Amino acid sequence: MSLSQVGKLSIPECLRLSAEGVISSLKILKLSGMPGLKALKLGRLFIASPEQFEELRFLISTDELHPSKVHKLKFYHNSISSLACDDDDDDYSIDIEMFPVCQKCRLVFDCSLESCQSKGPEQCRACNVCISRCVKCGRCISNCEYVETFCLEYLCSTCWKPTPPSDDILEK
């Protein structure tokens, strides 16, 4: 496959890429006259300034920078890297977005708690730096008991408390 056939680029596990490097590569692609990317998935470890984010959005070839589709909920969990590569996540041309609290452009997550979702989509919607989340279920942990794991991740009380063994297991 030649570079001109690439329509989507997913690089969430490429930890040594900088925003400047990605922008520079996209500029070269655009200047070459080849069709540009239609979708760019950067993942949760990628951070860009507001200026870099706007430049990335400009360099992605799309007719519509703000999709009119209904917002698809995005939950934080321990296999988040697979989410960034998800082919069904075509709602956005770029997966990171500007979060007004920290003024950084990162992946932004929704809270998995129905009580938070019922308060409105913006209630617990934030990057995982601004709102700490359970690594297993994705809920915000600001108003619940939680533990910090050896890997410095958080588990809410629902996820870390062991479930009582069932009677079937005890009988065997």
JSON list of C-alpha atoms in Angstrom, two decimals:
[
{"chain": "A", "resi": 1, "resn": "MET", "atom": "CA", "xyz": [0.00, 0.00, 0.00]},
{"chain": "A", "resi": 2, "resn": "SER", "atom": "CA", "xyz": [1.40, 3.40, -0.90]},
{"chain": "A", "resi": 3, "resn": "LEU", "atom": "CA", "xyz": [1.25, 6.46, 1.30]},
{"chain": "A", "resi": 4, "resn": "SER", "atom": "CA", "xyz": [-1.36, 8.00, -1.00]},
{"chain": "A", "resi": 5, "resn": "GLN", "atom": "CA", "xyz": [-3.80, 5.20, -0.08]},
{"chain": "A", "resi": 6, "resn": "VAL", "atom": "CA", "xyz": [-3.67, 5.85, 3.67]},
{"chain": "A", "resi": 7, "resn": "GLY", "atom": "CA", "xyz": [-6.98, 7.33, 4.80]},
{"chain": "A", "resi": 8, "resn": "LYS", "atom": "CA", "xyz": [-6.82, 6.64, 8.53]},
{"chain": "A", "resi": 9, "resn": "LEU", "atom": "CA", "xyz": [-3.81, 6.66, 10.80]},
{"chain": "A", "resi": 10, "resn": "SER", "atom": "CA", "xyz": [-3.89, 5.18, 14.29]},
{"chain": "A", "resi": 11, "resn": "ILE", "atom": "CA", "xyz": [-0.77, 5.76, 16.40]},
{"chain": "A", "resi": 12, "resn": "PRO", "atom": "CA", "xyz": [-1.87, 5.52, 20.05]},
{"chain": "A", "resi": 13, "resn": "GLU", "atom": "CA", "xyz": [0.98, 3.26, 21.14]},
{"chain": "A", "resi": 14, "resn": "CYS", "atom": "CA", "xyz": [3.73, 5.35, 19.51]},
{"chain": "A", "resi": 15, "resn": "LEU", "atom": "CA", "xyz": [4.97, 7.01, 22.68]},
{"chain": "A", "resi": 16, "resn": "ARG", "atom": "CA", "xyz": [7.96, 8.82, 21.22]},
{"chain": "A", "resi": 17, "resn": "LEU", "atom": "CA", "xyz": [6.03, 10.81, 18.64]},
{"chain": "A", "resi": 18, "resn": "SER", "atom": "CA", "xyz": [5.67, 14.49, 19.39]},
{"chain": "A", "resi": 19, "resn": "ALA", "atom": "CA", "xyz": [2.91, 16.81, 18.28]},
{"chain": "A", "resi": 20, "resn": "GLU", "atom": "CA", "xyz": [5.48, 18.74, 16.24]},
{"chain": "A", "resi": 21, "resn": "GLY", "atom": "CA", "xyz": [6.61, 15.54, 14.49]},
{"chain": "A", "resi": 22, "resn": "VAL", "atom": "CA", "xyz": [3.07, 14.48, 13.59]},
{"chain": "A", "resi": 23, "resn": "ILE", "atom": "CA", "xyz": [2.24, 17.99, 12.34]},
{"chain": "A", "resi": 24, "resn": "SER", "atom": "CA", "xyz": [5.43, 18.11, 10.26]},
{"chain": "A", "resi": 25, "resn": "SER", "atom": "CA", "xyz": [4.63, 14.72, 8.67]},
{"chain": "A", "resi": 26, "resn": "LEU", "atom": "CA", "xyz": [1.06, 15.77, 7.89]},
{"chain": "A", "resi": 27, "resn": "LYS", "atom": "CA", "xyz": [2.33, 19.01, 6.30]},
{"chain": "A", "resi": 28, "resn": "ILE", "atom": "CA", "xyz": [4.67, 17.03, 4.06]},
{"chain": "A", "resi": 29, "resn": "LEU", "atom": "CA", "xyz": [1.81, 14.73, 3.06]},
{"chain": "A", "resi": 30, "resn": "LYS", "atom": "CA", "xyz": [-0.44, 17.70, 2.29]},
{"chain": "A", "resi": 31, "resn": "LEU", "atom": "CA", "xyz": [2.27, 19.54, 0.30]},
{"chain": "A", "resi": 32, "resn": "SER", "atom": "CA", "xyz": [2.96, 16.42, -1.79]},
{"chain": "A", "resi": 33, "resn": "GLY", "atom": "CA", "xyz": [-0.43, 16.79, -3.43]},
{"chain": "A", "resi": 34, "resn": "MET", "atom": "CA", "xyz": [-1.57, 13.35, -2.28]},
{"chain": "A", "resi": 35, "resn": "PRO", "atom": "CA", "xyz": [-4.96, 12.98, -0.64]},
{"chain": "A", "resi": 36, "resn": "GLY", "atom": "CA", "xyz": [-4.55, 13.66, 3.06]},
{"chain": "A", "resi": 37, "resn": "LEU", "atom": "CA", "xyz": [-5.73, 11.70, 6.03]},
{"chain": "A", "resi": 38, "resn": "LYS", "atom": "CA", "xyz": [-9.43, 11.61, 6.84]},
{"chain": "A", "resi": 39, "resn": "ALA", "atom": "CA", "xyz": [-8.98, 10.31, 10.39]},
{"chain": "A", "resi": 40, "resn": "LEU", "atom": "CA", "xyz": [-6.20, 10.48, 12.94]},
{"chain": "A", "resi": 41, "resn": "LYS", "atom": "CA", "xyz": [-6.30, 8.47, 16.17]},
{"chain": "A", "resi": 42, "resn": "LEU", "atom": "CA", "xyz": [-3.63, 9.61, 18.63]},
{"chain": "A", "resi": 43, "resn": "GLY", "atom": "CA", "xyz": [-4.69, 7.93, 21.88]},
{"chain": "A", "resi": 44, "resn": "ARG", "atom": "CA", "xyz": [-4.68, 8.89, 25.54]},
{"chain": "A", "resi": 45, "resn": "LEU", "atom": "CA", "xyz": [-0.95, 9.50, 25.98]},
{"chain": "A", "resi": 46, "resn": "PHE", "atom": "CA", "xyz": [-0.80, 12.14, 23.25]},
{"chain": "A", "resi": 47, "resn": "ILE", "atom": "CA", "xyz": [-1.00, 15.75, 24.45]},
{"chain": "A", "resi": 48, "resn": "ALA", "atom": "CA", "xyz": [-1.16, 18.80, 22.21]},
{"chain": "A", "resi": 49, "resn": "SER", "atom": "CA", "xyz": [-1.43, 22.51, 22.87]},
{"chain": "A", "resi": 50, "resn": "PRO", "atom": "CA", "xyz": [-4.54, 24.32, 21.60]},
{"chain": "A", "resi": 51, "resn": "GLU", "atom": "CA", "xyz": [-2.48, 25.74, 18.71]},
{"chain": "A", "resi": 52, "resn": "GLN", "atom": "CA", "xyz": [-1.15, 22.31, 17.75]},
{"chain": "A", "resi": 53, "resn": "PHE", "atom": "CA", "xyz": [-4.64, 20.85, 17.98]},
{"chain": "A", "resi": 54, "resn": "GLU", "atom": "CA", "xyz": [-6.01, 23.47, 15.59]},
{"chain": "A", "resi": 55, "resn": "GLU", "atom": "CA", "xyz": [-3.15, 22.81, 13.19]},
{"chain": "A", "resi": 56, "resn": "LEU", "atom": "CA", "xyz": [-3.80, 19.05, 13.32]},
{"chain": "A", "resi": 57, "resn": "ARG", "atom": "CA", "xyz": [-7.49, 19.64, 12.62]},
{"chain": "A", "resi": 58, "resn": "PHE", "atom": "CA", "xyz": [-6.58, 21.85, 9.67]},
{"chain": "A", "resi": 59, "resn": "LEU", "atom": "CA", "xyz": [-4.25, 19.21, 8.23]},
{"chain": "A", "resi": 60, "resn": "ILE", "atom": "CA", "xyz": [-6.82, 16.41, 8.37]},
{"chain": "A", "resi": 61, "resn": "SER", "atom": "CA", "xyz": [-8.75, 16.32, 5.10]},
{"chain": "A", "resi": 62, "resn": "THR", "atom": "CA", "xyz": [-12.37, 16.47, 6.10]},
{"chain": "A", "resi": 63, "resn": "ASP", "atom": "CA", "xyz": [-15.34, 18.42, 4.88]},
{"chain": "A", "resi": 64, "resn": "GLU", "atom": "CA", "xyz": [-16.78, 18.73, 8.33]},
{"chain": "A", "resi": 65, "resn": "LEU", "atom": "CA", "xyz": [-14.60, 19.53, 11.36]},
{"chain": "A", "resi": 66, "resn": "HIS", "atom": "CA", "xyz": [-17.49, 19.32, 13.82]},
{"chain": "A", "resi": 67, "resn": "PRO", "atom": "CA", "xyz": [-19.60, 16.26, 13.07]},
{"chain": "A", "resi": 68, "resn": "SER", "atom": "CA", "xyz": [-23.34, 16.56, 13.44]},
{"chain": "A", "resi": 69, "resn": "LYS", "atom": "CA", "xyz": [-23.63, 12.97, 14.66]},
{"chain": "A", "resi": 70, "resn": "VAL", "atom": "CA", "xyz": [-24.81, 12.19, 18.14]},
{"chain": "A", "resi": 71, "resn": "HIS", "atom": "CA", "xyz": [-21.92, 12.08, 20.61]},
{"chain": "A", "resi": 72, "resn": "LYS", "atom": "CA", "xyz": [-20.72, 8.51, 21.11]},
{"chain": "A", "resi": 73, "resn": "LEU", "atom": "CA", "xyz": [-19.81, 7.88, 24.77]},
{"chain": "A", "resi": 74, "resn": "LYS", "atom": "CA", "xyz": [-16.15, 7.10, 25.38]},
{"chain": "A", "resi": 75, "resn": "PHE", "atom": "CA", "xyz": [-15.25, 5.33, 28.63]},
{"chain": "A", "resi": 76, "resn": "TYR", "atom": "CA", "xyz": [-11.87, 5.06, 30.29]},
{"chain": "A", "resi": 77, "resn": "HIS", "atom": "CA", "xyz": [-10.71, 1.51, 31.10]},
{"chain": "A", "resi": 78, "resn": "ASN", "atom": "CA", "xyz": [-7.56, -0.57, 31.22]},
{"chain": "A", "resi": 79, "resn": "SER", "atom": "CA", "xyz": [-7.74, -1.56, 27.56]},
{"chain": "A", "resi": 80, "resn": "ILE", "atom": "CA", "xyz": [-8.17, 2.02, 26.32]},
{"chain": "A", "resi": 81, "resn": "SER", "atom": "CA", "xyz": [-5.51, 1.59, 23.65]},
{"chain": "A", "resi": 82, "resn": "SER", "atom": "CA", "xyz": [-7.89, -0.64, 21.70]},
{"chain": "A", "resi": 83, "resn": "LEU", "atom": "CA", "xyz": [-10.51, 2.12, 21.77]},
{"chain": "A", "resi": 84, "resn": "ALA", "atom": "CA", "xyz": [-8.23, 4.51, 19.91]},
{"chain": "A", "resi": 85, "resn": "CYS", "atom": "CA", "xyz": [-7.96, 2.04, 17.02]},
{"chain": "A", "resi": 86, "resn": "ASP", "atom": "CA", "xyz": [-11.66, 1.28, 16.88]},
{"chain": "A", "resi": 87, "resn": "ASP", "atom": "CA", "xyz": [-12.93, 1.42, 13.27]},
{"chain": "A", "resi": 88, "resn": "ASP", "atom": "CA", "xyz": [-16.46, 2.05, 14.51]},
{"chain": "A", "resi": 89, "resn": "ASP", "atom": "CA", "xyz": [-15.35, 5.32, 16.09]},
{"chain": "A", "resi": 90, "resn": "ASP", "atom": "CA", "xyz": [-15.76, 7.37, 12.92]},
{"chain": "A", "resi": 91, "resn": "ASP", "atom": "CA", "xyz": [-17.64, 10.22, 14.61]},
{"chain": "A", "resi": 92, "resn": "TYR", "atom": "CA", "xyz": [-14.54, 12.37, 14.66]},
{"chain": "A", "resi": 93, "resn": "SER", "atom": "CA", "xyz": [-11.70, 13.05, 12.26]},
{"chain": "A", "resi": 94, "resn": "ILE", "atom": "CA", "xyz": [-9.34, 13.31, 15.23]},
{"chain": "A", "resi": 95, "resn": "ASP", "atom": "CA", "xyz": [-9.82, 11.51, 18.54]},
{"chain": "A", "resi": 96, "resn": "ILE", "atom": "CA", "xyz": [-8.39, 14.11, 20.93]},
{"chain": "A", "resi": 97, "resn": "GLU", "atom": "CA", "xyz": [-10.27, 17.26, 21.82]},
{"chain": "A", "resi": 98, "resn": "MET", "atom": "CA", "xyz": [-9.74, 20.47, 23.71]},
{"chain": "A", "resi": 99, "resn": "PHE", "atom": "CA", "xyz": [-10.75, 20.22, 27.36]},
{"chain": "A", "resi": 100, "resn": "PRO", "atom": "CA", "xyz": [-11.47, 23.65, 28.84]},
{"chain": "A", "resi": 101, "resn": "VAL", "atom": "CA", "xyz": [-10.38, 22.87, 32.42]},
{"chain": "A", "resi": 102, "resn": "CYS", "atom": "CA", "xyz": [-6.74, 21.96, 31.76]},
{"chain": "A", "resi": 103, "resn": "GLN", "atom": "CA", "xyz": [-6.44, 23.77, 28.39]},
{"chain": "A", "resi": 104, "resn": "LYS", "atom": "CA", "xyz": [-4.78, 20.68, 26.91]},
{"chain": "A", "resi": 105, "resn": "CYS", "atom": "CA", "xyz": [-5.89, 18.55, 24.01]},
{"chain": "A", "resi": 106, "resn": "ARG", "atom": "CA", "xyz": [-6.25, 14.93, 25.03]},
{"chain": "A", "resi": 107, "resn": "LEU", "atom": "CA", "xyz": [-8.67, 12.04, 24.83]},
{"chain": "A", "resi": 108, "resn": "VAL", "atom": "CA", "xyz": [-11.73, 13.05, 26.83]},
{"chain": "A", "resi": 109, "resn": "PHE", "atom": "CA", "xyz": [-13.82, 10.42, 28.59]},
{"chain": "A", "resi": 110, "resn": "ASP", "atom": "CA", "xyz": [-17.39, 10.16, 29.80]},
{"chain": "A", "resi": 111, "resn": "CYS", "atom": "CA", "xyz": [-18.31, 8.76, 33.20]},
{"chain": "A", "resi": 112, "resn": "SER", "atom": "CA", "xyz": [-19.79, 5.26, 33.09]},
{"chain": "A", "resi": 113, "resn": "LEU", "atom": "CA", "xyz": [-22.15, 5.96, 36.02]},
{"chain": "A", "resi": 114, "resn": "GLU", "atom": "CA", "xyz": [-25.74, 6.44, 34.93]},
{"chain": "A", "resi": 115, "resn": "SER", "atom": "CA", "xyz": [-26.24, 9.01, 37.70]},
{"chain": "A", "resi": 116, "resn": "CYS", "atom": "CA", "xyz": [-23.46, 11.16, 36.21]},
{"chain": "A", "resi": 117, "resn": "GLN", "atom": "CA", "xyz": [-24.75, 10.69, 32.66]},
{"chain": "A", "resi": 118, "resn": "SER", "atom": "CA", "xyz": [-28.25, 11.77, 33.72]},
{"chain": "A", "resi": 119, "resn": "LYS", "atom": "CA", "xyz": [-26.85, 15.10, 34.99]},
{"chain": "A", "resi": 120, "resn": "GLY", "atom": "CA", "xyz": [-25.77, 15.96, 31.46]},
{"chain": "A", "resi": 121, "resn": "PRO", "atom": "CA", "xyz": [-22.98, 15.01, 29.08]},
{"chain": "A", "resi": 122, "resn": "GLU", "atom": "CA", "xyz": [-20.56, 17.61, 30.42]},
{"chain": "A", "resi": 123, "resn": "GLN", "atom": "CA", "xyz": [-20.92, 16.77, 34.13]},
{"chain": "A", "resi": 124, "resn": "CYS", "atom": "CA", "xyz": [-18.13, 14.16, 34.44]},
{"chain": "A", "resi": 125, "resn": "ARG", "atom": "CA", "xyz": [-16.66, 14.51, 30.96]},
{"chain": "A", "resi": 126, "resn": "ALA", "atom": "CA", "xyz": [-12.92, 15.15, 31.15]},
{"chain": "A", "resi": 127, "resn": "CYS", "atom": "CA", "xyz": [-9.48, 13.78, 30.45]},
{"chain": "A", "resi": 128, "resn": "ASN", "atom": "CA", "xyz": [-8.22, 11.19, 32.93]},
{"chain": "A", "resi": 129, "resn": "VAL", "atom": "CA", "xyz": [-5.82, 13.76, 34.44]},
{"chain": "A", "resi": 130, "resn": "CYS", "atom": "CA", "xyz": [-8.54, 16.26, 35.38]},
{"chain": "A", "resi": 131, "resn": "ILE", "atom": "CA", "xyz": [-10.97, 13.61, 36.67]},
{"chain": "A", "resi": 132, "resn": "SER", "atom": "CA", "xyz": [-9.51, 10.42, 38.14]},
{"chain": "A", "resi": 133, "resn": "ARG", "atom": "CA", "xyz": [-11.27, 7.29, 36.94]},
{"chain": "A", "resi": 134, "resn": "CYS", "atom": "CA", "xyz": [-11.49, 3.64, 37.84]},
{"chain": "A", "resi": 135, "resn": "VAL", "atom": "CA", "xyz": [-9.23, 1.73, 35.48]},
{"chain": "A", "resi": 136, "resn": "LYS", "atom": "CA", "xyz": [-11.69, -1.18, 35.34]},
{"chain": "A", "resi": 137, "resn": "CYS", "atom": "CA", "xyz": [-15.16, 0.39, 34.94]},
{"chain": "A", "resi": 138, "resn": "GLY", "atom": "CA", "xyz": [-14.33, 3.98, 33.95]},
{"chain": "A", "resi": 139, "resn": "ARG", "atom": "CA", "xyz": [-16.45, 5.75, 36.58]},
{"chain": "A", "resi": 140, "resn": "CYS", "atom": "CA", "xyz": [-15.27, 8.93, 38.24]},
{"chain": "A", "resi": 141, "resn": "ILE", "atom": "CA", "xyz": [-13.89, 8.23, 41.67]},
{"chain": "A", "resi": 142, "resn": "SER", "atom": "CA", "xyz": [-14.29, 11.64, 43.25]},
{"chain": "A", "resi": 143, "resn": "ASN", "atom": "CA", "xyz": [-17.29, 10.68, 45.41]},
{"chain": "A", "resi": 144, "resn": "CYS", "atom": "CA", "xyz": [-16.58, 7.04, 46.24]},
{"chain": "A", "resi": 145, "resn": "GLU", "atom": "CA", "xyz": [-14.14, 4.81, 48.06]},
{"chain": "A", "resi": 146, "resn": "TYR", "atom": "CA", "xyz": [-11.21, 3.69, 45.94]},
{"chain": "A", "resi": 147, "resn": "VAL", "atom": "CA", "xyz": [-7.77, 2.12, 46.15]},
{"chain": "A", "resi": 148, "resn": "GLU", "atom": "CA", "xyz": [-4.62, 2.95, 44.29]},
{"chain": "A", "resi": 149, "resn": "THR", "atom": "CA", "xyz": [-2.98, -0.08, 42.70]},
{"chain": "A", "resi": 150, "resn": "PHE", "atom": "CA", "xyz": [0.71, -0.92, 42.57]},
{"chain": "A", "resi": 151, "resn": "CYS", "atom": "CA", "xyz": [0.74, 0.53, 39.03]},
{"chain": "A", "resi": 152, "resn": "LEU", "atom": "CA", "xyz": [-0.62, 3.87, 40.38]},
{"chain": "A", "resi": 153, "resn": "GLU", "atom": "CA", "xyz": [-4.03, 3.29, 38.82]},
{"chain": "A", "resi": 154, "resn": "TYR", "atom": "CA", "xyz": [-7.33, 3.65, 40.65]},
{"chain": "A", "resi": 155, "resn": "LEU", "atom": "CA", "xyz": [-9.97, 1.02, 41.35]},
{"chain": "A", "resi": 156, "resn": "CYS", "atom": "CA", "xyz": [-13.38, 2.03, 42.70]},
{"chain": "A", "resi": 157, "resn": "SER", "atom": "CA", "xyz": [-14.83, 0.14, 45.65]},
{"chain": "A", "resi": 158, "resn": "THR", "atom": "CA", "xyz": [-17.16, -1.82, 43.39]},
{"chain": "A", "resi": 159, "resn": "CYS", "atom": "CA", "xyz": [-14.28, -3.13, 41.28]},
{"chain": "A", "resi": 160, "resn": "TRP", "atom": "CA", "xyz": [-11.73, -3.87, 43.99]},
{"chain": "A", "resi": 161, "resn": "LYS", "atom": "CA", "xyz": [-13.95, -5.52, 46.55]},
{"chain": "A", "resi": 162, "resn": "PRO", "atom": "CA", "xyz": [-13.93, -9.27, 45.91]},
{"chain": "A", "resi": 163, "resn": "THR", "atom": "CA", "xyz": [-17.27, -10.79, 45.07]},
{"chain": "A", "resi": 164, "resn": "PRO", "atom": "CA", "xyz": [-18.38, -13.51, 47.44]},
{"chain": "A", "resi": 165, "resn": "PRO", "atom": "CA", "xyz": [-17.89, -16.98, 45.97]},
{"chain": "A", "resi": 166, "resn": "SER", "atom": "CA", "xyz": [-21.00, -18.62, 44.65]},
{"chain": "A", "resi": 167, "resn": "ASP", "atom": "CA", "xyz": [-22.43, -21.77, 46.24]},
{"chain": "A", "resi": 168, "resn": "ASP", "atom": "CA", "xyz": [-21.46, -23.81, 43.16]},
{"chain": "A", "resi": 169, "resn": "ILE", "atom": "CA", "xyz": [-17.77, -23.07, 43.68]},
{"chain": "A", "resi": 170, "resn": "LEU", "atom": "CA", "xyz": [-17.92, -23.86, 47.40]},
{"chain": "A", "resi": 171, "resn": "GLU", "atom": "CA", "xyz": [-19.52, -27.25, 46.79]},
{"chain": "A", "resi": 172, "resn": "LYS", "atom": "CA", "xyz": [-16.76, -28.41, 44.43]}
]
